[in-house]
Amino acid sequence: MRRLRVFVRSFGCTANLADGEVLKGCLAQAGYRIEDCIETADIVVYNTCAVKGPTENRILNVLKQVPPGKRLVIAGCLPLINYQRLCEEVPFFDGVVGPAAAQGIIDVVEQVSNGRKTVALEQAAEAMPSLVLPRVRLNALVGIVPINYGCLGQCAYCCVVFARGRLRSYSIHKIVERVEKDLSSGVQELWVTSQDTACYGIDLGTDLAVLLKALCKVEGDFRIRVGMMTPNMAENILEDLIQAYKSRKIFKFIHLPVQSGDDVVLKSMHRPYSADDFRLVVDSFRDSFPRITLATDIICGFPGETREAFKRSLRLIEEIKPDIVNISKFFPRPRTSAATMTKDFVPTSEIKDRSRAMTKLARRVSSERNRRWLGWTGRVLVDEAGTIPGSWIGRNFAYKPVVIKKNSRQDLIGETLRVKVIRVYRTYLQATLVG
C-alpha cells in the first residue's frame, strides 16, 4: 500500500516553527511520507499564524490557493483566533487543529485521509505536549526549545492569548532532558522560545535566570539564543538574568518589545511598565554587555496615540538605538479590547505615515549600530548557507549575522571560524576568514 504523502509548512513565530517541527516528526514516525513541495503531496498541513491582520489576510490567501484534489488541514493559531472567518473564506478545509497539536495531528490526518472532516480544537489553548516527541528540524544545527506556552499578559491589542492560553511552564528537568537529546543529535545552537520567556517558571516557583544557569551547566560546546521577553517581567529578575547572561554559552542578544515610547499609550495597551522601565532594562544589559544586540518592537497608530505620543516613540528609538526594530501598523484583532476603541482609531493614512517615519529612523539606527562592528575580529558559528552560492552565514557572540564568501565547494555548516568584518550593512556584517 502506498504511503500517503504530506506537505507541512509553518508560518509565524519561533514557537510556531517548533510546533511545525513536531507535526512533521510525528507524521513521519506514524509512517507518512513528508514532502518538500505541495505538488507531490496528498495532504497539505498549514501551521498558521494570525497575530496581525495583514498576516491573517496573507495566510488566508495561501489557504485559498491549495490545488484542487489536495486534502487541507489547518493547524496553528488562526483557527482559534478567527474560526468564523476561516469557515467563511476557506469552507473547503478538511481538518482543523490548534497550536501545539503534537501527536494529535496523526489522528486528524488519518481521519481526513478517510474522507472525514475533522475539527479538533477542544482544549487546544491548554495543550502542553511532551518535549521529547520526534521532530524534523528546519535546520539540523538549531534546536528550538519551547520552555512554556502562554503568558501572563493582558495586552489590549493581542489575540495570541486566545490561541496559546495562559502560562504553562515546563519543568527545568524536562527542558534539560530535551536539550541533552538535541545536543546528542548534533545541535550546536539552541533557541529558547515562548510567548514571553521572562515569565517562565512563575507557575512553578522558579524563573528564567535559574533555567538559563541550569542549561549552561549542560556539557557540550553550544550557544543559547533567548527569545522575546516583556520589559516588566525582565525587570523583575533583572539582576539574576544579567548574571545568567554572563555565561559564554548565551548569545548576547535580547528581544525586548517596548511597543511605544509614550506612557499613556502603554497604559492604554495594558503594558504594565513605563518607557523609563524599558530604559532601565536596556541600560542594565548594556552596562554589562556593551556589544549586546537589542531587538525591540513598535506599534504605530494604536488607538488614542497622538502625534506627540508618536514623537515620543521616535525619540525613544533615537535615544536607545536598537539594532533591530520590528514595526507594526495597528490593526484591530478579534476579541481584543483595542478593537472596541473605535472612537480613538487613528486614520489609516496617518498610521501609514507614522510607520514610514519609524521605518526610516529604524533603518538609520540599525546602520549606525552595525558600523561599530567594522574591523571586528572574532569567532562565528556557521549555521546556514547564504543565498549566493559560495557564501555562508554565521553568528558571532552577539548573534549578529556575519556573511562569509568563500570560493570553494567546502561545506562550512557547523564550523566555528575566525573572521574579520570588512564591510557592514544594515542587516548583516560581511567578513573574511583570518588565520
XYZ file of C-alpha atoms in Angstrom:
435
model
C 0.000 0.000 0.000
C 1.405 3.409 -0.992
C 2.349 5.674 1.903
C 0.323 8.879 1.959
C 2.405 11.956 1.253
C 2.072 15.041 3.460
C 3.353 18.574 2.907
C 3.771 20.651 6.100
C 4.551 24.361 6.125
C 4.749 26.630 9.177
C 4.339 30.392 9.443
C 4.994 32.930 12.182
C 6.977 32.969 15.394
C 9.731 30.647 16.556
C 7.302 28.840 18.878
C 5.086 28.039 15.897
C 8.101 26.819 13.927
C 8.886 24.480 16.827
C 5.312 23.178 16.733
C 5.703 22.597 12.999
C 8.869 20.545 13.507
C 6.913 18.282 15.852
C 3.998 17.965 13.409
C 6.438 16.707 10.774
C 8.214 14.405 13.214
C 5.023 12.790 14.493
C 3.637 12.272 10.990
C 6.922 10.795 9.759
C 7.079 8.408 12.714
C 3.479 7.365 12.012
C 4.507 6.278 8.526
C 3.556 9.264 6.418
C 5.987 10.477 3.794
C 6.965 14.127 4.327
C 7.156 16.026 1.046
C 9.201 19.132 0.273
C 6.706 20.570 -2.209
C 2.932 20.819 -2.274
C 2.583 19.427 -5.787
C 3.573 15.878 -4.808
C 1.522 15.751 -1.589
C -1.815 14.054 -0.956
C -2.462 16.065 2.202
C -1.428 19.656 2.933
C -0.912 20.838 6.531
C -0.536 24.579 7.020
C 0.594 25.558 10.521
C -0.802 29.077 10.605
C -0.179 32.433 12.271
C -2.737 35.201 12.841
C -1.016 37.592 15.246
C -1.576 40.557 12.902
C -4.369 41.422 10.493
C -2.139 41.546 7.390
C -0.611 38.201 8.382
C -4.066 36.657 8.683
C -5.004 38.018 5.255
C -1.849 36.577 3.722
C -2.394 33.166 5.319
C -5.987 33.020 4.082
C -4.787 33.778 0.562
C -2.283 30.923 0.828
C -5.024 28.556 2.010
C -7.263 29.522 -0.903
C -4.523 28.562 -3.354
C -4.256 24.921 -2.270
C -4.570 22.908 -5.508
C -7.863 21.084 -6.098
C -7.790 17.451 -5.057
C -5.486 18.023 -2.066
C -6.787 17.391 1.447
C -6.248 20.511 3.585
C -5.547 20.505 7.329
C -5.251 23.897 9.042
C -3.193 23.953 12.239
C -1.766 26.680 14.462
C -3.211 29.904 15.831
C -5.624 31.027 13.094
C -8.405 28.502 13.864
C -8.634 29.670 17.482
C -8.251 33.377 16.728
C -10.715 33.711 13.851
C -12.515 30.426 13.220
C -15.595 32.190 11.842
C -13.632 33.932 9.099
C -11.793 30.713 8.346
C -15.099 28.896 7.795
C -16.462 31.734 5.658
C -13.441 32.124 3.385
C -11.976 28.598 3.334
C -15.050 26.359 3.754
C -13.397 23.541 1.813
C -10.873 22.662 4.544
C -10.829 19.007 5.626
C -9.374 19.273 9.115
C -8.534 21.795 11.833
C -6.265 21.576 14.888
C -4.910 24.230 17.221
C -1.325 25.151 18.090
C 0.846 22.561 19.835
C -1.271 19.755 18.346
C 1.781 17.457 18.508
C 0.861 13.769 18.073
C -2.806 14.771 17.797
C -2.072 15.620 14.164
C -1.776 11.898 13.390
C -5.423 11.157 14.177
C -6.633 14.250 12.324
C -4.653 13.391 9.191
C -5.879 9.796 9.380
C -9.496 10.954 9.642
C -9.034 13.396 6.785
C -7.383 10.768 4.586
C -10.502 8.629 5.048
C -12.750 11.449 3.892
C -13.995 12.609 7.298
C -13.979 16.350 8.019
C -12.401 16.793 11.448
C -12.320 19.718 13.876
C -10.113 19.131 16.931
C -9.985 22.394 18.880
C -11.187 21.258 22.306
C -8.734 22.415 24.992
C -6.273 23.457 22.276
C -5.348 26.594 24.243
C -4.331 24.388 27.199
C -2.170 21.984 25.194
C 1.262 21.138 26.582
C 2.863 18.383 24.505
C 5.853 16.335 25.589
C 9.226 17.936 24.872
C 10.747 14.689 23.636
C 8.399 13.965 20.744
C 10.005 13.275 17.348
C 10.720 16.285 15.164
C 12.024 17.137 11.729
C 14.267 20.170 12.170
C 14.239 23.143 9.832
C 17.977 23.458 10.499
C 19.956 20.440 11.695
C 22.207 22.681 13.807
C 19.375 24.519 15.574
C 17.247 23.071 18.355
C 14.132 25.141 19.052
C 13.202 24.571 22.694
C 9.762 25.714 23.936
C 10.097 26.460 27.655
C 6.486 27.448 28.245
C 3.222 28.016 26.429
C 1.003 31.040 27.005
C 1.795 34.156 29.001
C 0.574 36.305 31.893
C -0.131 39.448 29.878
C -3.430 41.139 29.067
C -2.259 43.310 26.184
C -5.140 45.233 24.622
C -4.045 44.557 21.046
C -3.026 40.889 21.337
C -5.139 37.969 20.139
C -2.477 35.289 20.626
C -3.717 34.599 24.158
C -6.906 33.151 22.644
C -4.790 30.586 20.804
C -1.915 29.968 23.212
C -3.728 30.456 26.520
C -2.307 31.318 29.910
C 1.132 30.435 31.259
C 2.117 26.761 31.369
C 5.820 26.173 32.061
C 7.833 23.007 31.559
C 9.988 21.868 34.472
C 13.703 22.597 34.325
C 14.336 18.842 34.413
C 12.208 18.261 31.308
C 13.853 21.141 29.435
C 17.369 19.950 30.307
C 16.396 16.448 29.168
C 15.235 17.858 25.839
C 18.400 19.944 25.422
C 20.653 16.961 26.123
C 18.773 14.972 23.487
C 19.186 17.798 20.956
C 22.905 18.133 21.642
C 23.443 14.394 21.249
C 21.938 14.627 17.748
C 24.331 17.353 16.566
C 22.601 20.579 17.587
C 25.011 23.452 18.302
C 22.563 26.334 18.655
C 19.561 26.355 20.998
C 16.673 28.777 20.601
C 14.870 29.106 23.932
C 11.375 30.233 22.979
C 7.887 31.061 24.255
C 5.357 33.886 24.085
C 7.286 35.592 26.906
C 10.449 33.879 28.112
C 10.769 36.226 31.099
C 7.560 34.900 32.672
C 8.924 31.353 32.537
C 8.522 29.399 35.748
C 6.297 31.783 37.702
C 3.700 28.999 37.832
C 6.362 26.577 39.108
C 8.099 28.794 41.655
C 11.214 29.340 39.558
C 12.333 31.767 36.844
C 14.193 32.220 33.558
C 17.530 33.046 35.187
C 17.510 29.771 37.123
C 16.648 27.877 33.938
C 19.427 29.521 31.914
C 22.004 28.752 34.582
C 20.891 25.108 34.554
C 21.134 24.940 30.763
C 24.616 26.453 30.790
C 25.763 23.627 33.081
C 24.891 21.035 30.434
C 28.086 19.629 28.921
C 28.936 20.484 25.341
C 30.008 23.295 23.037
C 26.792 25.101 22.161
C 25.156 28.531 22.242
C 21.749 29.670 23.505
C 19.593 32.380 21.958
C 16.995 33.632 24.423
C 13.656 34.589 22.873
C 11.355 37.551 23.411
C 10.730 38.832 26.923
C 8.476 41.637 28.160
C 10.263 44.559 29.881
C 8.277 44.293 33.127
C 8.925 40.575 33.539
C 12.603 41.026 32.667
C 12.897 43.846 35.205
C 11.502 41.575 37.938
C 14.500 39.219 37.596
C 16.970 41.697 36.122
C 19.987 41.178 38.390
C 19.822 37.375 38.209
C 19.107 37.468 34.474
C 22.204 39.545 33.757
C 24.239 37.193 35.920
C 22.987 34.239 33.848
C 23.838 36.054 30.615
C 27.499 36.217 31.656
C 27.941 32.619 30.528
C 29.809 32.354 27.224
C 27.151 29.847 26.158
C 24.487 32.556 25.901
C 24.371 34.806 22.854
C 24.490 38.444 23.904
C 21.127 39.124 22.291
C 17.907 40.354 23.855
C 14.478 40.876 22.297
C 12.641 43.388 24.465
C 9.451 44.731 22.806
C 8.638 48.226 24.087
C 5.680 48.841 21.669
C 5.512 52.600 22.446
C 7.649 55.338 23.927
C 4.630 57.079 25.468
C 3.473 56.089 28.955
C -0.181 56.988 28.322
C -0.253 54.753 25.255
C 1.497 51.957 27.156
C -1.164 52.156 29.861
C -3.914 52.028 27.230
C -2.187 48.991 25.717
C -2.244 47.327 29.169
C 1.534 47.058 29.091
C 2.472 47.265 32.809
C 5.698 49.250 32.526
C 6.866 52.736 31.559
C 9.326 53.924 28.945
C 11.763 54.512 31.809
C 11.373 50.893 32.934
C 12.358 49.832 29.423
C 15.353 52.192 29.533
C 16.434 50.691 32.856
C 16.474 47.137 31.497
C 18.307 48.179 28.326
C 20.877 50.266 30.201
C 21.498 47.474 32.708
C 22.188 44.935 29.964
C 24.396 47.349 28.021
C 26.378 48.241 31.133
C 27.277 44.561 31.486
C 27.452 43.720 27.764
C 28.295 46.834 25.701
C 28.059 44.981 22.375
C 24.761 43.226 23.116
C 22.303 43.102 20.212
C 18.981 44.699 21.151
C 15.785 43.979 19.244
C 12.516 45.727 20.040
C 9.002 46.131 18.635
C 6.941 49.261 17.956
C 3.231 49.583 17.125
C 2.368 52.675 15.086
C -1.101 54.181 15.387
C -2.500 52.407 18.434
C -5.940 53.897 19.282
C -5.516 57.225 21.036
C -1.883 57.665 20.000
C -1.491 61.384 19.383
C 1.177 62.857 17.164
C 3.060 63.952 20.264
C 2.837 60.425 21.683
C 4.225 59.044 18.441
C 7.066 61.561 18.585
C 7.953 60.127 21.998
C 8.297 56.721 20.354
C 10.579 58.239 17.727
C 12.663 59.943 20.401
C 12.950 56.701 22.373
C 14.241 54.790 19.344
C 16.639 57.633 18.514
C 17.905 57.593 22.103
C 18.120 53.831 22.697
C 19.281 52.951 19.173
C 18.156 49.308 18.989
C 19.920 47.062 16.499
C 16.584 45.734 15.260
C 13.151 47.390 15.306
C 10.149 45.292 14.296
C 7.497 47.792 13.220
C 3.769 47.046 13.055
C 0.882 49.210 11.930
C -2.030 48.895 14.356
C -4.719 46.552 13.103
C -7.727 45.620 15.315
C -7.798 41.914 16.139
C -10.831 39.768 17.047
C -11.990 39.797 20.682
C -9.303 42.246 21.813
C -10.172 45.312 23.881
C -8.285 47.519 21.410
C -10.770 46.505 18.705
C -13.521 48.249 20.711
C -11.647 51.573 20.907
C -13.189 52.714 17.620
C -13.663 56.337 18.701
C -9.916 56.621 19.200
C -8.815 54.894 15.980
C -6.054 56.744 14.158
C -6.793 57.312 10.437
C -5.201 54.682 8.211
C -3.310 57.297 6.199
C -1.797 58.687 9.401
C -0.799 55.204 10.580
C 0.980 54.631 7.272
C 2.808 57.964 7.581
C 3.949 57.104 11.100
C 5.078 53.651 10.022
C 7.148 55.161 7.208
C 8.741 57.667 9.588
C 9.555 54.956 12.129
C 10.941 52.663 9.425
C 13.212 55.413 8.104
C 14.564 56.071 11.600
C 14.959 52.377 12.441
C 16.946 51.717 9.280
C 19.305 54.587 10.014
C 19.788 53.478 13.606
C 20.443 49.860 12.555
C 23.112 51.028 10.124
C 24.734 53.160 12.831
C 24.814 50.242 15.253
C 26.390 47.898 12.728
C 29.152 50.384 11.883
C 30.590 49.704 15.341
C 31.492 46.214 14.139
C 33.717 47.301 11.237
C 37.161 45.756 11.748
C 35.986 43.390 14.491
C 37.857 40.086 14.636
C 36.448 37.039 16.354
C 34.752 33.674 16.030
C 31.459 32.874 14.342
C 29.429 29.679 14.219
C 28.311 28.980 10.648
C 24.683 27.860 10.858
C 23.319 28.282 7.322
C 24.231 28.625 3.671
C 23.936 32.056 2.084
C 21.601 32.872 -0.789
C 24.591 33.394 -3.101
C 26.488 30.178 -3.980
C 29.776 30.025 -2.098
C 28.547 32.259 0.742
C 27.834 31.224 4.307
C 26.116 32.862 7.262
C 27.462 32.607 10.771
C 26.618 34.198 14.099
C 29.043 35.936 16.409
C 28.743 36.142 20.188
C 26.121 38.911 19.881
C 24.086 36.875 17.384
C 24.981 39.261 14.569
C 24.602 37.619 11.146
C 28.022 37.502 9.506
C 28.249 36.665 5.798
C 31.408 34.883 4.658
C 32.194 34.481 0.976
C 34.413 31.505 0.196
C 35.177 30.436 -3.353
C 35.118 26.698 -2.777
C 32.610 23.884 -2.566
C 33.580 23.080 1.000
C 30.544 22.852 3.285
C 31.152 25.145 6.253
C 27.912 24.395 8.129
C 28.699 23.700 11.770
C 32.216 25.135 11.579
C 33.449 27.742 14.044
C 35.649 30.160 12.111
C 37.812 33.123 12.965
C 36.842 36.096 10.799
C 37.369 39.819 10.360
C 34.487 42.145 9.482
C 35.400 44.077 6.330
C 32.039 45.650 5.419
C 28.862 46.457 7.308
C 25.309 46.690 6.053
C 22.036 47.499 7.763
C 21.021 43.879 8.351
C 24.302 41.964 8.347
C 28.090 42.105 8.526
C 30.446 40.860 5.812
C 33.663 39.174 6.858
C 36.697 37.395 5.528
C 38.493 34.417 7.044
C 41.626 35.121 9.071
C 44.318 32.757 10.275
